[in-house]
PDB file of C-alpha atoms in Angstrom:
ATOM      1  CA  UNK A   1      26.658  -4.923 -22.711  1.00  0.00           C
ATOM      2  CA  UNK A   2      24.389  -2.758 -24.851  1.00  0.00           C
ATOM      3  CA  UNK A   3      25.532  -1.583 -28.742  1.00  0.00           C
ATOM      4  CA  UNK A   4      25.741   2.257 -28.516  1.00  0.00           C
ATOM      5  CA  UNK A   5      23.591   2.454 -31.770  1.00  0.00           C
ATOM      6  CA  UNK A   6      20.576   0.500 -29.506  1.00  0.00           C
ATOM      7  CA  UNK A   7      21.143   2.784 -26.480  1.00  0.00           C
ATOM      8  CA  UNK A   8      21.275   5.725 -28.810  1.00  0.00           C
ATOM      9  CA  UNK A   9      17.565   4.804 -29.869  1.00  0.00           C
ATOM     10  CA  UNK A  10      16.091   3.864 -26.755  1.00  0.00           C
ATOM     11  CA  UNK A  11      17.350   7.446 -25.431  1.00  0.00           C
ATOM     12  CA  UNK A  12      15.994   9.171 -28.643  1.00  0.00           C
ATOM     13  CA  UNK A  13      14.816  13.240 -27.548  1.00  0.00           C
ATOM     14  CA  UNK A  14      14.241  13.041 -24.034  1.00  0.00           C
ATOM     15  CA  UNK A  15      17.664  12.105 -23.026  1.00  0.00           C
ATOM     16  CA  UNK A  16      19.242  14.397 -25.277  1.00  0.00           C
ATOM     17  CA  UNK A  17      20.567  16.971 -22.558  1.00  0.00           C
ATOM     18  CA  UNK A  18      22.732  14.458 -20.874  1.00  0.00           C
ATOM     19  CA  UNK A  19      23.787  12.014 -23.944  1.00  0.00           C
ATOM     20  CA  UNK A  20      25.109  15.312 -25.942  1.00  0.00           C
ATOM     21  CA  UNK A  21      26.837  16.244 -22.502  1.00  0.00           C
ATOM     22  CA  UNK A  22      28.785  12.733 -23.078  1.00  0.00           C
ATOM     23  CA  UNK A  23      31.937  12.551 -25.395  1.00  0.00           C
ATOM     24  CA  UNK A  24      31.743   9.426 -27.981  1.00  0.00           C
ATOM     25  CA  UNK A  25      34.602   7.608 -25.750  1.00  0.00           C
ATOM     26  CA  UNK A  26      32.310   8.601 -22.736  1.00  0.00           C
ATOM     27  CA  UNK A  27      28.998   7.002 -24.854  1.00  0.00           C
ATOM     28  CA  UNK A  28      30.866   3.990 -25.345  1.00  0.00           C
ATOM     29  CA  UNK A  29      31.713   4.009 -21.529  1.00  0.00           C
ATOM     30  CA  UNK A  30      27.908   4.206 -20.761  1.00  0.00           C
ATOM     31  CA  UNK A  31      26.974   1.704 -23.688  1.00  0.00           C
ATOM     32  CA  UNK A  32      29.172  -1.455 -22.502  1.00  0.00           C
ATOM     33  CA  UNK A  33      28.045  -0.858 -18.861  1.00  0.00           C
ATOM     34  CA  UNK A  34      23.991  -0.160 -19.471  1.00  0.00           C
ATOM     35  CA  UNK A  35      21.816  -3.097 -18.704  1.00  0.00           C
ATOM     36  CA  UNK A  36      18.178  -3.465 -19.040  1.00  0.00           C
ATOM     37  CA  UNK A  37      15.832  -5.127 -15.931  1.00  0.00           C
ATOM     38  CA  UNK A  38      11.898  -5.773 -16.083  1.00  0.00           C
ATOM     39  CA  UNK A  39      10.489  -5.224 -12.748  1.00  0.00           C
ATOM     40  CA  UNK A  40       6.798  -6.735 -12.304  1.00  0.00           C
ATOM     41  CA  UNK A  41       3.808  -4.770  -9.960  1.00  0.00           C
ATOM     42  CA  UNK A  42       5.148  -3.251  -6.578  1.00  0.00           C
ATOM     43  CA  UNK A  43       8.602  -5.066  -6.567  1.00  0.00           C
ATOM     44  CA  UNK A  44      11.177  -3.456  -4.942  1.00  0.00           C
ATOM     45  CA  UNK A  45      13.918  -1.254  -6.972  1.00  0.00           C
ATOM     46  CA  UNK A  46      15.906  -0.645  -3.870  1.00  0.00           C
ATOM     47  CA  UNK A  47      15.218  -0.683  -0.081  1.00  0.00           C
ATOM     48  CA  UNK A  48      15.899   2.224   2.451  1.00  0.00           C
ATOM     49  CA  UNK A  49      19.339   1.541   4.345  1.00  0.00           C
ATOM     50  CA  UNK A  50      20.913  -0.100   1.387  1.00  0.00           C
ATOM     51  CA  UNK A  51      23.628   1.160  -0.123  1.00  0.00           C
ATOM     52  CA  UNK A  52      23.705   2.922  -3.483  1.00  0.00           C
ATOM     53  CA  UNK A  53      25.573   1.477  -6.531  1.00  0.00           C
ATOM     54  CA  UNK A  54      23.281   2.274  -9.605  1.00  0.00           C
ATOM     55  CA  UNK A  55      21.990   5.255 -11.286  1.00  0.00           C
ATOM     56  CA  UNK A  56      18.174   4.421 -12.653  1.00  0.00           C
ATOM     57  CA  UNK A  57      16.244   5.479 -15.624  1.00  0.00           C
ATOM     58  CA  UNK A  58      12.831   4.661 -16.008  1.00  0.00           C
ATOM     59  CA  UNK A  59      12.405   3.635 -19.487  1.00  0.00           C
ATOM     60  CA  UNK A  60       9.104   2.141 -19.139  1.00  0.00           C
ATOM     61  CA  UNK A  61       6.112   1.781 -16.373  1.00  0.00           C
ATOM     62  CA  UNK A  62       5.799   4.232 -13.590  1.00  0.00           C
ATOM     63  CA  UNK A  63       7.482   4.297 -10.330  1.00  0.00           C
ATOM     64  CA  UNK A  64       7.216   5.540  -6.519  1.00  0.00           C
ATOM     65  CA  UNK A  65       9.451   6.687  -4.477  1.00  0.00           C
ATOM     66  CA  UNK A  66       8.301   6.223  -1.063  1.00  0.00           C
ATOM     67  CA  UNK A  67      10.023   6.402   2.915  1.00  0.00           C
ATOM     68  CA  UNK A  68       7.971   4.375   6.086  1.00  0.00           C
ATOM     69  CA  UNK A  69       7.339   6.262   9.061  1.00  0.00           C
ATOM     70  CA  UNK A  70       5.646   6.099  12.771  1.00  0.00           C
ATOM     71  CA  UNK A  71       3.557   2.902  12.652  1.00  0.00           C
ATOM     72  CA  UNK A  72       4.865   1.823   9.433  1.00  0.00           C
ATOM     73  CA  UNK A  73       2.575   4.408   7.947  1.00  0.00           C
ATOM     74  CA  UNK A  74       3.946   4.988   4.033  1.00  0.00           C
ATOM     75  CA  UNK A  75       4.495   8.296   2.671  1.00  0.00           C
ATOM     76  CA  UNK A  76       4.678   8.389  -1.193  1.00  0.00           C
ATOM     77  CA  UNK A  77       7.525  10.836  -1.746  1.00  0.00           C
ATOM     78  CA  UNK A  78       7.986  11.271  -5.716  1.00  0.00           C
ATOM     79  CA  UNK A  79       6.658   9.792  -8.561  1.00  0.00           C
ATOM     80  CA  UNK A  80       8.898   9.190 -11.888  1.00  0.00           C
ATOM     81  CA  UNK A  81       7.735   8.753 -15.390  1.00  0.00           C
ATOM     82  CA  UNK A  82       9.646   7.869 -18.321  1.00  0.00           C
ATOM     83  CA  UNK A  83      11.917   9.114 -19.369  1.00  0.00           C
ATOM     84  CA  UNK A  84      13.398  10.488 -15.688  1.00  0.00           C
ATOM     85  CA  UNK A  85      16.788   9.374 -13.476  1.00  0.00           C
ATOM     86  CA  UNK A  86      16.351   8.446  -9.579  1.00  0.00           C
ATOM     87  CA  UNK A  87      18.479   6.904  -7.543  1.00  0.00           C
ATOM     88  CA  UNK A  88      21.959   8.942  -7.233  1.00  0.00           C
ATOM     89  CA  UNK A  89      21.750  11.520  -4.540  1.00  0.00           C
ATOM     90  CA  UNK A  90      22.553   9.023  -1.689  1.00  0.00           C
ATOM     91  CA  UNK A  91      25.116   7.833  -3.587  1.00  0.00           C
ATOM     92  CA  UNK A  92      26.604  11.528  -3.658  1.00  0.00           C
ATOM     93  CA  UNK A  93      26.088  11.754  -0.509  1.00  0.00           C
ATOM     94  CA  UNK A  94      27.648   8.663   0.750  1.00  0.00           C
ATOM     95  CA  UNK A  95      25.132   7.407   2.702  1.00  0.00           C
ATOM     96  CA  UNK A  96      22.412   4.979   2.613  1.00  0.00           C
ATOM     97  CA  UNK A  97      19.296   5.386   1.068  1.00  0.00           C
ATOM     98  CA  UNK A  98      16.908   7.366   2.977  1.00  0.00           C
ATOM     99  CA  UNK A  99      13.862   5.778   1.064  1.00  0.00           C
ATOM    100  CA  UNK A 100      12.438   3.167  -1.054  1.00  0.00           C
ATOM    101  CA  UNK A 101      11.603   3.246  -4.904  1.00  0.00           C
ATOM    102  CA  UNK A 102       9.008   0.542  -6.008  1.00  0.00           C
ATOM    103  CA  UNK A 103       7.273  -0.166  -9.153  1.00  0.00           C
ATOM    104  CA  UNK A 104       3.581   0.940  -9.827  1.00  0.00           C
ATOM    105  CA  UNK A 105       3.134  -0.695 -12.583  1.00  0.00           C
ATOM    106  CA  UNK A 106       5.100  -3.701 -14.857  1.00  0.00           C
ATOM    107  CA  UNK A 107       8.725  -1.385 -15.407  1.00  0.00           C
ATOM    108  CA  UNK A 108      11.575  -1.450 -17.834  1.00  0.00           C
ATOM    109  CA  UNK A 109      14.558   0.012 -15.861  1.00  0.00           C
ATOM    110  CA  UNK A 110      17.810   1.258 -17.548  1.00  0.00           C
ATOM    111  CA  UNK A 111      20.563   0.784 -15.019  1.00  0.00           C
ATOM    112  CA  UNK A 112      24.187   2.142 -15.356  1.00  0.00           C
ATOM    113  CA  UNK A 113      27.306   1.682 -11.940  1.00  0.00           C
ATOM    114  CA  UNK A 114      27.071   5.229 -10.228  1.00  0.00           C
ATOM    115  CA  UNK A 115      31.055   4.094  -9.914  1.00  0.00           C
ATOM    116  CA  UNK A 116      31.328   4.930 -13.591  1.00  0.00           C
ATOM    117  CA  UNK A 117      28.746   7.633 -13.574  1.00  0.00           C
ATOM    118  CA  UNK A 118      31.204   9.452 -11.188  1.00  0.00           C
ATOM    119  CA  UNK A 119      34.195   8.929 -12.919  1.00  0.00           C
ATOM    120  CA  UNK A 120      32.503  10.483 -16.332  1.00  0.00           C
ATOM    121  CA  UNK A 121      31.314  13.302 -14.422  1.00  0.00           C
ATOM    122  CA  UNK A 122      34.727  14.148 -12.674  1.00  0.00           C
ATOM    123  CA  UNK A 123      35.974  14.591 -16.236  1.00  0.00           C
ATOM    124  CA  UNK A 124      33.072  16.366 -17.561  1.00  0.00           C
ATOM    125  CA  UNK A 125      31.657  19.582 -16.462  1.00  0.00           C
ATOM    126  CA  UNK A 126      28.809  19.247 -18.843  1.00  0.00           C
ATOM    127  CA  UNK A 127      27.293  16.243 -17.164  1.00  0.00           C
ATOM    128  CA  UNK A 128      28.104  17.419 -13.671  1.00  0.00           C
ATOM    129  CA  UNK A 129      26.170  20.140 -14.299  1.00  0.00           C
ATOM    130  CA  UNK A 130      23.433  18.477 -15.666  1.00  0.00           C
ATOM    131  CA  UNK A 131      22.769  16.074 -12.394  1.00  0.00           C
ATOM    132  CA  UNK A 132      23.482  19.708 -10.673  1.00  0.00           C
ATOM    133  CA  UNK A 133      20.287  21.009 -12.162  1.00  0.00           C
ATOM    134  CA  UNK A 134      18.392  17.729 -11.337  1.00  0.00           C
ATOM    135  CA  UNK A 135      19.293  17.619  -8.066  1.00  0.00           C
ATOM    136  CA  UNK A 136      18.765  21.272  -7.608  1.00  0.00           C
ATOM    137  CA  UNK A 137      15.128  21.206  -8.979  1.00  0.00           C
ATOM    138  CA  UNK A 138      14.307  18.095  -7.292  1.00  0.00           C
ATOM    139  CA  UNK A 139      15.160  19.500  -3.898  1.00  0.00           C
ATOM    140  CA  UNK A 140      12.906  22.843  -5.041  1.00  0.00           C
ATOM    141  CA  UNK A 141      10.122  20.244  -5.438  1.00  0.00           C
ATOM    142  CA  UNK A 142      10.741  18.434  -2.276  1.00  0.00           C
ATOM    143  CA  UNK A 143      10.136  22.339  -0.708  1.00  0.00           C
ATOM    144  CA  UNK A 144       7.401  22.902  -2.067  1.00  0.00           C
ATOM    145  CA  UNK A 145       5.420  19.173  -1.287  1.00  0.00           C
ATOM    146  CA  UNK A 146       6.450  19.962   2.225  1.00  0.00           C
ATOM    147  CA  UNK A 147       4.338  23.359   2.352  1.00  0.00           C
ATOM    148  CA  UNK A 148       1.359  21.708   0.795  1.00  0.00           C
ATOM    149  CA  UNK A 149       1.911  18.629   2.970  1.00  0.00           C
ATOM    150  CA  UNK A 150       2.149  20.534   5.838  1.00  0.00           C
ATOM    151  CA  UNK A 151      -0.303  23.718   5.194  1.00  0.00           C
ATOM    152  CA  UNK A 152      -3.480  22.382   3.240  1.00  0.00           C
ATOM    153  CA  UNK A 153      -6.526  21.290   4.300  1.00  0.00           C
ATOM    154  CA  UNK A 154      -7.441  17.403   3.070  1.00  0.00           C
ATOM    155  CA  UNK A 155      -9.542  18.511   0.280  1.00  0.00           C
ATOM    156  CA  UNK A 156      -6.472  20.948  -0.949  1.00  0.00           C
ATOM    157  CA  UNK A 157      -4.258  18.027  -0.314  1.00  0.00           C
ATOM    158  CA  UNK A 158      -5.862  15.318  -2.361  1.00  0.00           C
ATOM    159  CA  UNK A 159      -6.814  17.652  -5.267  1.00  0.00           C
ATOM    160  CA  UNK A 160      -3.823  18.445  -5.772  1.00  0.00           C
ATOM    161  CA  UNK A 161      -2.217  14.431  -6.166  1.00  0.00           C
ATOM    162  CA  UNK A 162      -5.192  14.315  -8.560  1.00  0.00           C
ATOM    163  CA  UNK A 163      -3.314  17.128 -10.321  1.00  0.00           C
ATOM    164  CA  UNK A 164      -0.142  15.658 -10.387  1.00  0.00           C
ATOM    165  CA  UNK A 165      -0.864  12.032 -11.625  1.00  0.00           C
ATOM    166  CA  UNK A 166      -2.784  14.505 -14.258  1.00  0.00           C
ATOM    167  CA  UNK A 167       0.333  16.166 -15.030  1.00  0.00           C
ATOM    168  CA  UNK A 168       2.795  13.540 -14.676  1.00  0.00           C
ATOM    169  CA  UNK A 169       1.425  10.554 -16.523  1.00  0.00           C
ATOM    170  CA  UNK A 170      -1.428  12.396 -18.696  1.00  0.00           C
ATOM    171  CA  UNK A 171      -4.648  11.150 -19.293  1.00  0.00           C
ATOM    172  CA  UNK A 172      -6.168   7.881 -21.676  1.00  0.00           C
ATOM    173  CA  UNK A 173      -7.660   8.874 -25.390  1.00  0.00           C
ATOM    174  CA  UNK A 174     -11.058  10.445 -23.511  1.00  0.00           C
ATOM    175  CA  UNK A 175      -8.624  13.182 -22.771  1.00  0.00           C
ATOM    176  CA  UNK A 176     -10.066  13.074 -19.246  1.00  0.00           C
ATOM    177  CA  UNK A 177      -9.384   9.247 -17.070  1.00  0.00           C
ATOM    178  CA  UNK A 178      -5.694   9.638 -15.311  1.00  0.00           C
ATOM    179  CA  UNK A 179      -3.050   7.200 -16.842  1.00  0.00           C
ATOM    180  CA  UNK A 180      -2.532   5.891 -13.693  1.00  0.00           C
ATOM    181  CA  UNK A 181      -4.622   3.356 -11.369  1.00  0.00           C
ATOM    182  CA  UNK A 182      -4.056   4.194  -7.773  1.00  0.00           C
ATOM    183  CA  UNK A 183      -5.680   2.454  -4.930  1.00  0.00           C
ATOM    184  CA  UNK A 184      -7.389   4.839  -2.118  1.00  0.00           C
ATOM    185  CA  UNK A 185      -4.359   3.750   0.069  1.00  0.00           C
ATOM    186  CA  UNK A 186      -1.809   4.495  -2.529  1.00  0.00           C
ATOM    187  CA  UNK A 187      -3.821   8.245  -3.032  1.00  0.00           C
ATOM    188  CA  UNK A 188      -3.784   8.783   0.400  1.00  0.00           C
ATOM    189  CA  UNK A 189      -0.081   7.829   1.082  1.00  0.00           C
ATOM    190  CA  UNK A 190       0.385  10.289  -1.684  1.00  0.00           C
ATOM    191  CA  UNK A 191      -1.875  12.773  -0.176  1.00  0.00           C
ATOM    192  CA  UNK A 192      -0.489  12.508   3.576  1.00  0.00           C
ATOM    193  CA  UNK A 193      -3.727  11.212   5.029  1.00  0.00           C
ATOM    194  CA  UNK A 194      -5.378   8.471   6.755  1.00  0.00           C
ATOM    195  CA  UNK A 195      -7.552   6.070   3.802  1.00  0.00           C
ATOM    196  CA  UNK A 196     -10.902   6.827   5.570  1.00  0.00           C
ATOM    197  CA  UNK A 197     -10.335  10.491   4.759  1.00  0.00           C
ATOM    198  CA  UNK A 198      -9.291   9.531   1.303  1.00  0.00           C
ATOM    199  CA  UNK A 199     -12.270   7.965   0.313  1.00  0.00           C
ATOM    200  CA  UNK A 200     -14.720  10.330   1.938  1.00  0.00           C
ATOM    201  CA  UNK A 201     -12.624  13.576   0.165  1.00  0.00           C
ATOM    202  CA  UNK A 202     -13.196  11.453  -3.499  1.00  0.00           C
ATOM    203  CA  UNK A 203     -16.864  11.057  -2.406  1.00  0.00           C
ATOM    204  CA  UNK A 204     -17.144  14.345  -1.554  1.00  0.00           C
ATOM    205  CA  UNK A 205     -15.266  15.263  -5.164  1.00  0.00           C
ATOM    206  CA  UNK A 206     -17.905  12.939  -6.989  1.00  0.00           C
ATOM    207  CA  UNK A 207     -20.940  14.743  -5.119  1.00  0.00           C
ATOM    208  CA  UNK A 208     -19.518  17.954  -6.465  1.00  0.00           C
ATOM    209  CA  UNK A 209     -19.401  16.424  -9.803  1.00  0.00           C
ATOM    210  CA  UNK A 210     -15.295  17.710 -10.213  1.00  0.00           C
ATOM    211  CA  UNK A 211     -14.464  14.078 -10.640  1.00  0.00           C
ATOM    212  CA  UNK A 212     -15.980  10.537 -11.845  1.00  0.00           C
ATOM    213  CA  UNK A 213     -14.740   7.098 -10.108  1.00  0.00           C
ATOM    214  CA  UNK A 214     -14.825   3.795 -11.420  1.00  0.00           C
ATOM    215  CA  UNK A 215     -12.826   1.179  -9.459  1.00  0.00           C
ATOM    216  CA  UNK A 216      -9.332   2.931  -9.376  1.00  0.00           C
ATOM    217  CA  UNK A 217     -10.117   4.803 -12.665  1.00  0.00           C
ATOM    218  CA  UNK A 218     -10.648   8.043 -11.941  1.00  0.00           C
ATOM    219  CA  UNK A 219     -12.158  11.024 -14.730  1.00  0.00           C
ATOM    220  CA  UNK A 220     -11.227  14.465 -14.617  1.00  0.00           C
ATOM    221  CA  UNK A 221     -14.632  16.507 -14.711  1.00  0.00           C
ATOM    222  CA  UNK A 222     -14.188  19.926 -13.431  1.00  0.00           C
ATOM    223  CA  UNK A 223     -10.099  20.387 -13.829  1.00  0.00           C
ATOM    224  CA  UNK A 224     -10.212  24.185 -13.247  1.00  0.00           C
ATOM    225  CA  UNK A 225     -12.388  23.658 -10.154  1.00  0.00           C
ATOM    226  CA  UNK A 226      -9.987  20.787  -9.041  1.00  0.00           C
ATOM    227  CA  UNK A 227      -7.378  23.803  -9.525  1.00  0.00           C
ATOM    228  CA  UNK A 228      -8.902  25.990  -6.858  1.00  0.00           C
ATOM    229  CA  UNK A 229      -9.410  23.642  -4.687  1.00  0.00           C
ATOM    230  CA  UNK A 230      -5.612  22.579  -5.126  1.00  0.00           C
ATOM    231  CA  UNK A 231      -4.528  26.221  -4.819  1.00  0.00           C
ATOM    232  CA  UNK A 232      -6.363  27.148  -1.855  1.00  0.00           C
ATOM    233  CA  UNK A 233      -7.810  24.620  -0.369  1.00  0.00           C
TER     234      UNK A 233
END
C-alpha cells in the first residue's frame, strides 16, 4: 500500500486528467492498491495469451509493445513513455492479450488490479470517459501505422521510426542524438523490415548526411529532410 500524499506526487501534472476524474474515497481506493515494480533490460511485463489483471503506468524507462508473427519474426507495435497507461484493453475485452509489452530500458512500473479499475469506472463517468478517449486515440494510431506499414517504401518506413523515437522520447542536451538506443533489429522490427534492409536504409541516410550513427546512437542532421522522406517516401 502506497500513502495517497506519495502517489499524489509521483502523478504530479501529467496524470492530472484522470486523478481529478477520481473522487477522494476513489484516490484512496487507488492509493492502498498501487504498487511499484522495477523491471531490468528486455524483461517481460506480460506475455501474449495471458490473461489481463493489471492496469500499467510507466513511471520510469521506456517500453515496447510488441506481437510475434510468421517465423517468429517480431513486430514492434507501440512504444510508451512516461508518463502513459498500457495494458487494459484486453482486459475490456475479456480476452487474452493479443501481444507482449517488454522493457527497453531499466523501468519503474506503477501497477493498479484492473478489478478495481473497473469497479471505479462503473461508478464514474469521468474516468470512463477518460480510458474512452485513450482507447479511442490509440486505435486512430493503430490506423494510421497500418497505412504507413503497409503503403511506404523502406526509406519512408524507417524515417519515419526515426521520427517517432524523435517525438516520443526527445533528444539528449545536443538537441539532436535520440533518447533512445535501438539496435538495427529493434529499428527494423519497428520499421516492418528485414535487418539487412535496416542497416543499408541508415547507410544510405548517413551518405545523404540526414543522419549521424555511432553504435546505436543515432544524430538527427537533416530533420526536415527526414520529414519528406517520412511523408512521401
Amino acid at each position: 500500500m502506497i500513502k495517497k500524499s506519495t502517489l499524489e506526487r509521483i502523478i504530479g501534472d501529467d496524470l492530472a486528467e484522470l486523478w481529478n476524474a477520481l473522487t477522494q474515497e476513489e484516490k484512496r481506493i487507488i492509493a492502498e492498491n498501487f504498487r511499484y515494480e522495477r523491471y531490468k533490460k528486455n524483461q517481460i511485463i506480460y506475455a501474449e495469451s495471458e490473461s489481463p489483471e493489471n492496469l500499467y503506468c510507466l513511471l520510469e524507462g521506456k517500453v515496447k509493445l510488441y506481437k510475434s508473427g510468421i517465423g517468429d519474426r517480431v513486430q514492434i507495435l507501440r512504444l510508451y513513455r512516461p508518463v502513459q497507461y498500457f495494458g487494459y484493453r484486453a482486459y475490456f475485452a475479456r480476452e487474452p492479450y493479443v501481444s507482449s509489452s517488454a522493457a527497453f530500458e531499466p523501468s519503474v512500473l506503477g501497477i493498479i488490479p484492473m478489478k478495481i479499475v473497473e469497479e471505479i469506472i462503473r461508478k464514474n463517468n469521468n474516468l470512463a470517459l477518460f480510458f474512452i478517449h485513450e482507447l479511442s486515440r490509440n486505435l486512430g494510431g493503430a490506423d494510421t501505422k497500418i497505412i504507413n506499414l503497409t503503403q511506404k517504401h523502406i526509406r519512408g518506413r524507417l524515417a519515419e521510426s526515426l521520427l517517432l523515437l524523435a517525438d516520443n522520447y526527445g533528444y539528449e542536451a545536443d538537441g539532436a542524438t535520440l533518447k533512445i538506443y535501438m539496435s538495427r533489429e529493434d529499428l527494423a522490427n519497428l520499421s516492418n523490415m528485414t535487418t539487412s534492409n535496416a542497416i543499408r536504409t541508415l547507410t544510405s541516410f548517413v551518405s545523404e548526411k540526414l543522419i549521424l550513427v555511432d553504435g546505436r546512437r543515432i544524430r538527427i542532421v537533416n530533420e526536415p529532410q527526414l520529414r519528406k522522406i517520412s511523408k512521401f517516401g
